[in-house]
Amino acid sequence: QKEVEQDPGPLSVPEGAIVSLNCTYSNSAFQYFMWYRQYSRKGPELLMYTYSSGNKEDGRFTAQVDKSSKYISLFIRDSQPSDSATYLCAMSARPGGGADGLTFGKGTHLIIQP
Amino acid sequence: EAGVAQSPRYKIIEKRQSVAFWCNPISGHATLYWYQQILGQGPKLLIQFQNNGVVDDSQLPKDRFSAERLKGVDSTLKIQPAKLEDSAVYLCASSLRGALYEQYFGPGTRLTVT
């Protein structure tokens, strides 16, 4: 079992829909959870960061972490065509770096249809 | 504030040739990371610098990859000799205080080895 599992998609939804993106993980030591957005031929851009369990909201984006289920989600409300991108989850057991510092999922390719 | 700069953006080489990538982090950022992102995968950390010292290079294939960060600012990543499986996007990221949740990524260098 991989440490972080993420459905690669593609996930295609109509404009205005609520999008749900998810990752599961196996390492119970993970405490720091991040969502990145990556447009084609660009580097990843940090969208949301959450420490431990709970919810965090920023505009149209909501991140949820359920450590008991080892499951994290990103919700996008009122989705726009400009949200079309690959969304990567990433997580870490500690805030600093190192080879075991940040583990990424494979990314979910999201398409918002106008 | 200028972002992380990388060059070249694209490079095509034949196997067994050498190649070098350059990264200029955000001004003042002490921590610099090099990641390898194979198509359809999440980024994988190759090496992390704190100023001009190496924090972790445990996932760097040292028989063919090398990296340096002179004067704690710019960095170069070199592959010599390249293999077909080195085809990937090489991402550079920087962080002010070394926290994984505040990394800023550059646009990447797309390497194709033929």
JSON list of N, CA, C and O in Angstrom, two decimals, chain A residues 4-50:
[
{"chain": "A", "resi": 4, "resn": "VAL", "atom": "N", "xyz": [0.38, 7.47, 0.36]},
{"chain": "A", "resi": 4, "resn": "VAL", "atom": "CA", "xyz": [-0.69, 8.42, 0.04]},
{"chain": "A", "resi": 4, "resn": "VAL", "atom": "C", "xyz": [-1.37, 7.97, -1.25]},
{"chain": "A", "resi": 4, "resn": "VAL", "atom": "O", "xyz": [-0.70, 7.79, -2.26]},
{"chain": "A", "resi": 5, "resn": "GLU", "atom": "N", "xyz": [-2.67, 7.79, -1.20]},
{"chain": "A", "resi": 5, "resn": "GLU", "atom": "CA", "xyz": [-3.45, 7.38, -2.36]},
{"chain": "A", "resi": 5, "resn": "GLU", "atom": "C", "xyz": [-4.35, 8.52, -2.81]},
{"chain": "A", "resi": 5, "resn": "GLU", "atom": "O", "xyz": [-5.04, 9.14, -1.98]},
{"chain": "A", "resi": 6, "resn": "GLN", "atom": "N", "xyz": [-4.34, 8.77, -4.11]},
{"chain": "A", "resi": 6, "resn": "GLN", "atom": "CA", "xyz": [-5.17, 9.84, -4.66]},
{"chain": "A", "resi": 6, "resn": "GLN", "atom": "C", "xyz": [-5.62, 9.41, -6.04]},
{"chain": "A", "resi": 6, "resn": "GLN", "atom": "O", "xyz": [-4.79, 8.99, -6.86]},
{"chain": "A", "resi": 7, "resn": "ASP", "atom": "N", "xyz": [-6.91, 9.51, -6.30]},
{"chain": "A", "resi": 7, "resn": "ASP", "atom": "CA", "xyz": [-7.46, 9.11, -7.59]},
{"chain": "A", "resi": 7, "resn": "ASP", "atom": "C", "xyz": [-6.99, 10.10, -8.66]},
{"chain": "A", "resi": 7, "resn": "ASP", "atom": "O", "xyz": [-7.23, 11.29, -8.54]},
{"chain": "A", "resi": 8, "resn": "PRO", "atom": "N", "xyz": [-6.34, 9.62, -9.71]},
{"chain": "A", "resi": 8, "resn": "PRO", "atom": "CA", "xyz": [-5.78, 10.55, -10.71]},
{"chain": "A", "resi": 8, "resn": "PRO", "atom": "C", "xyz": [-6.82, 11.19, -11.62]},
{"chain": "A", "resi": 8, "resn": "PRO", "atom": "O", "xyz": [-6.51, 12.18, -12.30]},
{"chain": "A", "resi": 9, "resn": "GLY", "atom": "N", "xyz": [-8.07, 10.66, -11.63]},
{"chain": "A", "resi": 9, "resn": "GLY", "atom": "CA", "xyz": [-9.10, 11.22, -12.50]},
{"chain": "A", "resi": 9, "resn": "GLY", "atom": "C", "xyz": [-8.88, 10.82, -13.94]},
{"chain": "A", "resi": 9, "resn": "GLY", "atom": "O", "xyz": [-8.34, 9.74, -14.20]},
{"chain": "A", "resi": 10, "resn": "PRO", "atom": "N", "xyz": [-9.34, 11.62, -14.91]},
{"chain": "A", "resi": 10, "resn": "PRO", "atom": "CA", "xyz": [-9.82, 12.98, -14.71]},
{"chain": "A", "resi": 10, "resn": "PRO", "atom": "C", "xyz": [-11.21, 13.03, -14.10]},
{"chain": "A", "resi": 10, "resn": "PRO", "atom": "O", "xyz": [-12.01, 12.13, -14.27]},
{"chain": "A", "resi": 11, "resn": "LEU", "atom": "N", "xyz": [-11.46, 14.12, -13.36]},
{"chain": "A", "resi": 11, "resn": "LEU", "atom": "CA", "xyz": [-12.76, 14.40, -12.78]},
{"chain": "A", "resi": 11, "resn": "LEU", "atom": "C", "xyz": [-13.33, 15.59, -13.53]},
{"chain": "A", "resi": 11, "resn": "LEU", "atom": "O", "xyz": [-12.75, 16.67, -13.51]},
{"chain": "A", "resi": 12, "resn": "SER", "atom": "N", "xyz": [-14.46, 15.39, -14.20]},
{"chain": "A", "resi": 12, "resn": "SER", "atom": "CA", "xyz": [-15.07, 16.44, -15.01]},
{"chain": "A", "resi": 12, "resn": "SER", "atom": "C", "xyz": [-16.41, 16.82, -14.42]},
{"chain": "A", "resi": 12, "resn": "SER", "atom": "O", "xyz": [-17.27, 15.95, -14.22]},
{"chain": "A", "resi": 13, "resn": "VAL", "atom": "N", "xyz": [-16.60, 18.11, -14.12]},
{"chain": "A", "resi": 13, "resn": "VAL", "atom": "CA", "xyz": [-17.84, 18.59, -13.52]},
{"chain": "A", "resi": 13, "resn": "VAL", "atom": "C", "xyz": [-18.27, 19.87, -14.23]},
{"chain": "A", "resi": 13, "resn": "VAL", "atom": "O", "xyz": [-17.44, 20.59, -14.79]},
{"chain": "A", "resi": 14, "resn": "PRO", "atom": "N", "xyz": [-19.56, 20.19, -14.20]},
{"chain": "A", "resi": 14, "resn": "PRO", "atom": "CA", "xyz": [-20.02, 21.43, -14.83]},
{"chain": "A", "resi": 14, "resn": "PRO", "atom": "C", "xyz": [-19.69, 22.64, -13.96]},
{"chain": "A", "resi": 14, "resn": "PRO", "atom": "O", "xyz": [-19.58, 22.55, -12.73]},
{"chain": "A", "resi": 15, "resn": "GLU", "atom": "N", "xyz": [-19.57, 23.77, -14.60]},
{"chain": "A", "resi": 15, "resn": "GLU", "atom": "CA", "xyz": [-19.29, 25.03, -13.90]},
{"chain": "A", "resi": 15, "resn": "GLU", "atom": "C", "xyz": [-20.36, 25.28, -12.85]},
{"chain": "A", "resi": 15, "resn": "GLU", "atom": "O", "xyz": [-21.55, 25.05, -13.07]},
{"chain": "A", "resi": 16, "resn": "GLY", "atom": "N", "xyz": [-19.91, 25.74, -11.67]},
{"chain": "A", "resi": 16, "resn": "GLY", "atom": "CA", "xyz": [-20.84, 26.04, -10.59]},
{"chain": "A", "resi": 16, "resn": "GLY", "atom": "C", "xyz": [-21.06, 24.89, -9.62]},
{"chain": "A", "resi": 16, "resn": "GLY", "atom": "O", "xyz": [-21.60, 25.10, -8.53]},
{"chain": "A", "resi": 17, "resn": "ALA", "atom": "N", "xyz": [-20.61, 23.70, -9.98]},
{"chain": "A", "resi": 17, "resn": "ALA", "atom": "CA", "xyz": [-20.79, 22.53, -9.12]},
{"chain": "A", "resi": 17, "resn": "ALA", "atom": "C", "xyz": [-19.83, 22.59, -7.93]},
{"chain": "A", "resi": 17, "resn": "ALA", "atom": "O", "xyz": [-18.82, 23.29, -7.95]},
{"chain": "A", "resi": 18, "resn": "ILE", "atom": "N", "xyz": [-20.18, 21.82, -6.90]},
{"chain": "A", "resi": 18, "resn": "ILE", "atom": "CA", "xyz": [-19.25, 21.64, -5.77]},
{"chain": "A", "resi": 18, "resn": "ILE", "atom": "C", "xyz": [-18.35, 20.45, -6.10]},
{"chain": "A", "resi": 18, "resn": "ILE", "atom": "O", "xyz": [-18.83, 19.38, -6.45]},
{"chain": "A", "resi": 19, "resn": "VAL", "atom": "N", "xyz": [-17.05, 20.67, -5.96]},
{"chain": "A", "resi": 19, "resn": "VAL", "atom": "CA", "xyz": [-16.07, 19.63, -6.27]},
{"chain": "A", "resi": 19, "resn": "VAL", "atom": "C", "xyz": [-15.53, 19.06, -4.97]},
{"chain": "A", "resi": 19, "resn": "VAL", "atom": "O", "xyz": [-15.24, 19.80, -4.02]},
{"chain": "A", "resi": 20, "resn": "SER", "atom": "N", "xyz": [-15.39, 17.76, -4.92]},
{"chain": "A", "resi": 20, "resn": "SER", "atom": "CA", "xyz": [-14.80, 17.09, -3.77]},
{"chain": "A", "resi": 20, "resn": "SER", "atom": "C", "xyz": [-13.59, 16.29, -4.22]},
{"chain": "A", "resi": 20, "resn": "SER", "atom": "O", "xyz": [-13.70, 15.41, -5.08]},
{"chain": "A", "resi": 21, "resn": "LEU", "atom": "N", "xyz": [-12.45, 16.61, -3.66]},
{"chain": "A", "resi": 21, "resn": "LEU", "atom": "CA", "xyz": [-11.20, 15.91, -3.97]},
{"chain": "A", "resi": 21, "resn": "LEU", "atom": "C", "xyz": [-10.71, 15.25, -2.69]},
{"chain": "A", "resi": 21, "resn": "LEU", "atom": "O", "xyz": [-10.81, 15.84, -1.61]},
{"chain": "A", "resi": 22, "resn": "ASN", "atom": "N", "xyz": [-10.17, 14.05, -2.81]},
{"chain": "A", "resi": 22, "resn": "ASN", "atom": "CA", "xyz": [-9.84, 13.29, -1.61]},
{"chain": "A", "resi": 22, "resn": "ASN", "atom": "C", "xyz": [-8.50, 12.58, -1.70]},
{"chain": "A", "resi": 22, "resn": "ASN", "atom": "O", "xyz": [-8.03, 12.25, -2.78]},
{"chain": "A", "resi": 23, "resn": "CYS", "atom": "N", "xyz": [-7.94, 12.32, -0.53]},
{"chain": "A", "resi": 23, "resn": "CYS", "atom": "CA", "xyz": [-6.73, 11.50, -0.40]},
{"chain": "A", "resi": 23, "resn": "CYS", "atom": "C", "xyz": [-6.86, 10.63, 0.84]},
{"chain": "A", "resi": 23, "resn": "CYS", "atom": "O", "xyz": [-7.44, 11.07, 1.84]},
{"chain": "A", "resi": 24, "resn": "THR", "atom": "N", "xyz": [-6.33, 9.44, 0.75]},
{"chain": "A", "resi": 24, "resn": "THR", "atom": "CA", "xyz": [-6.21, 8.60, 1.94]},
{"chain": "A", "resi": 24, "resn": "THR", "atom": "C", "xyz": [-4.73, 8.34, 2.18]},
{"chain": "A", "resi": 24, "resn": "THR", "atom": "O", "xyz": [-3.91, 8.43, 1.25]},
{"chain": "A", "resi": 25, "resn": "TYR", "atom": "N", "xyz": [-4.40, 8.05, 3.43]},
{"chain": "A", "resi": 25, "resn": "TYR", "atom": "CA", "xyz": [-3.00, 7.82, 3.76]},
{"chain": "A", "resi": 25, "resn": "TYR", "atom": "C", "xyz": [-2.89, 6.72, 4.80]},
{"chain": "A", "resi": 25, "resn": "TYR", "atom": "O", "xyz": [-3.85, 6.35, 5.46]},
{"chain": "A", "resi": 26, "resn": "SER", "atom": "N", "xyz": [-1.70, 6.18, 4.93]},
{"chain": "A", "resi": 26, "resn": "SER", "atom": "CA", "xyz": [-1.50, 5.05, 5.84]},
{"chain": "A", "resi": 26, "resn": "SER", "atom": "C", "xyz": [-0.64, 5.40, 7.05]},
{"chain": "A", "resi": 26, "resn": "SER", "atom": "O", "xyz": [-0.71, 4.71, 8.07]},
{"chain": "A", "resi": 27, "resn": "ASN", "atom": "N", "xyz": [0.16, 6.47, 6.96]},
{"chain": "A", "resi": 27, "resn": "ASN", "atom": "CA", "xyz": [1.07, 6.81, 8.03]},
{"chain": "A", "resi": 27, "resn": "ASN", "atom": "C", "xyz": [0.38, 7.66, 9.09]},
{"chain": "A", "resi": 27, "resn": "ASN", "atom": "O", "xyz": [0.08, 8.83, 8.88]},
{"chain": "A", "resi": 28, "resn": "SER", "atom": "N", "xyz": [0.13, 7.06, 10.24]},
{"chain": "A", "resi": 28, "resn": "SER", "atom": "CA", "xyz": [-0.60, 7.77, 11.30]},
{"chain": "A", "resi": 28, "resn": "SER", "atom": "C", "xyz": [0.22, 8.91, 11.90]},
{"chain": "A", "resi": 28, "resn": "SER", "atom": "O", "xyz": [-0.31, 9.71, 12.68]},
{"chain": "A", "resi": 29, "resn": "ALA", "atom": "N", "xyz": [1.49, 9.01, 11.58]},
{"chain": "A", "resi": 29, "resn": "ALA", "atom": "CA", "xyz": [2.33, 10.08, 12.10]},
{"chain": "A", "resi": 29, "resn": "ALA", "atom": "C", "xyz": [2.11, 11.40, 11.36]},
{"chain": "A", "resi": 29, "resn": "ALA", "atom": "O", "xyz": [2.54, 12.46, 11.85]},
{"chain": "A", "resi": 30, "resn": "PHE", "atom": "N", "xyz": [1.47, 11.37, 10.20]},
{"chain": "A", "resi": 30, "resn": "PHE", "atom": "CA", "xyz": [1.24, 12.60, 9.45]},
{"chain": "A", "resi": 30, "resn": "PHE", "atom": "C", "xyz": [0.38, 13.56, 10.27]},
{"chain": "A", "resi": 30, "resn": "PHE", "atom": "O", "xyz": [-0.65, 13.19, 10.80]},
{"chain": "A", "resi": 31, "resn": "GLN", "atom": "N", "xyz": [0.84, 14.82, 10.35]},
{"chain": "A", "resi": 31, "resn": "GLN", "atom": "CA", "xyz": [0.11, 15.83, 11.11]},
{"chain": "A", "resi": 31, "resn": "GLN", "atom": "C", "xyz": [-0.13, 17.10, 10.29]},
{"chain": "A", "resi": 31, "resn": "GLN", "atom": "O", "xyz": [-0.98, 17.91, 10.66]},
{"chain": "A", "resi": 32, "resn": "TYR", "atom": "N", "xyz": [0.65, 17.29, 9.26]},
{"chain": "A", "resi": 32, "resn": "TYR", "atom": "CA", "xyz": [0.57, 18.50, 8.45]},
{"chain": "A", "resi": 32, "resn": "TYR", "atom": "C", "xyz": [0.06, 18.12, 7.07]},
{"chain": "A", "resi": 32, "resn": "TYR", "atom": "O", "xyz": [0.62, 17.24, 6.42]},
{"chain": "A", "resi": 33, "resn": "PHE", "atom": "N", "xyz": [-1.01, 18.78, 6.66]},
{"chain": "A", "resi": 33, "resn": "PHE", "atom": "CA", "xyz": [-1.71, 18.38, 5.44]},
{"chain": "A", "resi": 33, "resn": "PHE", "atom": "C", "xyz": [-1.86, 19.59, 4.53]},
{"chain": "A", "resi": 33, "resn": "PHE", "atom": "O", "xyz": [-2.29, 20.66, 4.97]},
{"chain": "A", "resi": 34, "resn": "MET", "atom": "N", "xyz": [-1.51, 19.40, 3.28]},
{"chain": "A", "resi": 34, "resn": "MET", "atom": "CA", "xyz": [-1.52, 20.51, 2.32]},
{"chain": "A", "resi": 34, "resn": "MET", "atom": "C", "xyz": [-2.22, 20.10, 1.02]},
{"chain": "A", "resi": 34, "resn": "MET", "atom": "O", "xyz": [-2.21, 18.91, 0.66]},
{"chain": "A", "resi": 35, "resn": "TRP", "atom": "N", "xyz": [-2.79, 21.08, 0.38]},
{"chain": "A", "resi": 35, "resn": "TRP", "atom": "CA", "xyz": [-3.33, 20.91, -0.97]},
{"chain": "A", "resi": 35, "resn": "TRP", "atom": "C", "xyz": [-2.64, 21.91, -1.88]},
{"chain": "A", "resi": 35, "resn": "TRP", "atom": "O", "xyz": [-2.54, 23.10, -1.55]},
{"chain": "A", "resi": 36, "resn": "TYR", "atom": "N", "xyz": [-2.13, 21.40, -3.01]},
{"chain": "A", "resi": 36, "resn": "TYR", "atom": "CA", "xyz": [-1.50, 22.23, -4.01]},
{"chain": "A", "resi": 36, "resn": "TYR", "atom": "C", "xyz": [-2.33, 22.17, -5.30]},
{"chain": "A", "resi": 36, "resn": "TYR", "atom": "O", "xyz": [-2.90, 21.14, -5.64]},
{"chain": "A", "resi": 37, "resn": "ARG", "atom": "N", "xyz": [-2.31, 23.27, -6.03]},
{"chain": "A", "resi": 37, "resn": "ARG", "atom": "CA", "xyz": [-2.90, 23.32, -7.36]},
{"chain": "A", "resi": 37, "resn": "ARG", "atom": "C", "xyz": [-1.75, 23.46, -8.36]},
{"chain": "A", "resi": 37, "resn": "ARG", "atom": "O", "xyz": [-0.85, 24.28, -8.17]},
{"chain": "A", "resi": 38, "resn": "GLN", "atom": "N", "xyz": [-1.81, 22.67, -9.42]},
{"chain": "A", "resi": 38, "resn": "GLN", "atom": "CA", "xyz": [-0.76, 22.73, -10.43]},
{"chain": "A", "resi": 38, "resn": "GLN", "atom": "C", "xyz": [-1.40, 22.85, -11.81]},
{"chain": "A", "resi": 38, "resn": "GLN", "atom": "O", "xyz": [-2.05, 21.92, -12.30]},
{"chain": "A", "resi": 39, "resn": "TYR", "atom": "N", "xyz": [-1.19, 24.01, -12.42]},
{"chain": "A", "resi": 39, "resn": "TYR", "atom": "CA", "xyz": [-1.63, 24.20, -13.80]},
{"chain": "A", "resi": 39, "resn": "TYR", "atom": "C", "xyz": [-0.62, 23.55, -14.74]},
{"chain": "A", "resi": 39, "resn": "TYR", "atom": "O", "xyz": [0.55, 23.37, -14.38]},
{"chain": "A", "resi": 40, "resn": "SER", "atom": "N", "xyz": [-1.07, 23.24, -15.95]},
{"chain": "A", "resi": 40, "resn": "SER", "atom": "CA", "xyz": [-0.21, 22.59, -16.92]},
{"chain": "A", "resi": 40, "resn": "SER", "atom": "C", "xyz": [1.05, 23.42, -17.16]},
{"chain": "A", "resi": 40, "resn": "SER", "atom": "O", "xyz": [0.97, 24.63, -17.37]},
{"chain": "A", "resi": 41, "resn": "ARG", "atom": "N", "xyz": [2.19, 22.77, -17.09]},
{"chain": "A", "resi": 41, "resn": "ARG", "atom": "CA", "xyz": [3.50, 23.38, -17.34]},
{"chain": "A", "resi": 41, "resn": "ARG", "atom": "C", "xyz": [3.85, 24.48, -16.33]},
{"chain": "A", "resi": 41, "resn": "ARG", "atom": "O", "xyz": [4.61, 25.40, -16.64]},
{"chain": "A", "resi": 42, "resn": "LYS", "atom": "N", "xyz": [3.28, 24.37, -15.13]},
{"chain": "A", "resi": 42, "resn": "LYS", "atom": "CA", "xyz": [3.61, 25.29, -14.04]},
{"chain": "A", "resi": 42, "resn": "LYS", "atom": "C", "xyz": [4.01, 24.49, -12.82]},
{"chain": "A", "resi": 42, "resn": "LYS", "atom": "O", "xyz": [3.74, 23.28, -12.73]},
{"chain": "A", "resi": 43, "resn": "GLY", "atom": "N", "xyz": [4.64, 25.15, -11.85]},
{"chain": "A", "resi": 43, "resn": "GLY", "atom": "CA", "xyz": [4.95, 24.50, -10.59]},
{"chain": "A", "resi": 43, "resn": "GLY", "atom": "C", "xyz": [3.73, 24.47, -9.68]},
{"chain": "A", "resi": 43, "resn": "GLY", "atom": "O", "xyz": [2.79, 25.24, -9.86]},
{"chain": "A", "resi": 44, "resn": "PRO", "atom": "N", "xyz": [3.72, 23.59, -8.68]},
{"chain": "A", "resi": 44, "resn": "PRO", "atom": "CA", "xyz": [2.61, 23.54, -7.73]},
{"chain": "A", "resi": 44, "resn": "PRO", "atom": "C", "xyz": [2.51, 24.83, -6.92]},
{"chain": "A", "resi": 44, "resn": "PRO", "atom": "O", "xyz": [3.52, 25.46, -6.60]},
{"chain": "A", "resi": 45, "resn": "GLU", "atom": "N", "xyz": [1.27, 25.19, -6.60]},
{"chain": "A", "resi": 45, "resn": "GLU", "atom": "CA", "xyz": [0.99, 26.40, -5.82]},
{"chain": "A", "resi": 45, "resn": "GLU", "atom": "C", "xyz": [0.19, 25.98, -4.59]},
{"chain": "A", "resi": 45, "resn": "GLU", "atom": "O", "xyz": [-0.84, 25.30, -4.72]},
{"chain": "A", "resi": 46, "resn": "LEU", "atom": "N", "xyz": [0.66, 26.37, -3.41]},
{"chain": "A", "resi": 46, "resn": "LEU", "atom": "CA", "xyz": [-0.03, 25.98, -2.18]},
{"chain": "A", "resi": 46, "resn": "LEU", "atom": "C", "xyz": [-1.39, 26.66, -2.09]},
{"chain": "A", "resi": 46, "resn": "LEU", "atom": "O", "xyz": [-1.51, 27.88, -2.19]},
{"chain": "A", "resi": 47, "resn": "LEU", "atom": "N", "xyz": [-2.43, 25.83, -1.89]},
{"chain": "A", "resi": 47, "resn": "LEU", "atom": "CA", "xyz": [-3.79, 26.35, -1.74]},
{"chain": "A", "resi": 47, "resn": "LEU", "atom": "C", "xyz": [-4.22, 26.41, -0.27]},
{"chain": "A", "resi": 47, "resn": "LEU", "atom": "O", "xyz": [-4.76, 27.40, 0.19]},
{"chain": "A", "resi": 48, "resn": "MET", "atom": "N", "xyz": [-4.04, 25.28, 0.41]},
{"chain": "A", "resi": 48, "resn": "MET", "atom": "CA", "xyz": [-4.53, 25.15, 1.77]},
{"chain": "A", "resi": 48, "resn": "MET", "atom": "C", "xyz": [-3.53, 24.38, 2.61]},
{"chain": "A", "resi": 48, "resn": "MET", "atom": "O", "xyz": [-2.88, 23.46, 2.14]},
{"chain": "A", "resi": 49, "resn": "TYR", "atom": "N", "xyz": [-3.45, 24.76, 3.87]},
{"chain": "A", "resi": 49, "resn": "TYR", "atom": "CA", "xyz": [-2.59, 24.06, 4.82]},
{"chain": "A", "resi": 49, "resn": "TYR", "atom": "C", "xyz": [-3.37, 23.86, 6.11]},
{"chain": "A", "resi": 49, "resn": "TYR", "atom": "O", "xyz": [-3.99, 24.79, 6.62]},
{"chain": "A", "resi": 50, "resn": "THR", "atom": "N", "xyz": [-3.35, 22.62, 6.62]},
{"chain": "A", "resi": 50, "resn": "THR", "atom": "CA", "xyz": [-4.07, 22.30, 7.85]},
{"chain": "A", "resi": 50, "resn": "THR", "atom": "C", "xyz": [-3.17, 21.49, 8.76]},
{"chain": "A", "resi": 50, "resn": "THR", "atom": "O", "xyz": [-2.47, 20.59, 8.30]}
]
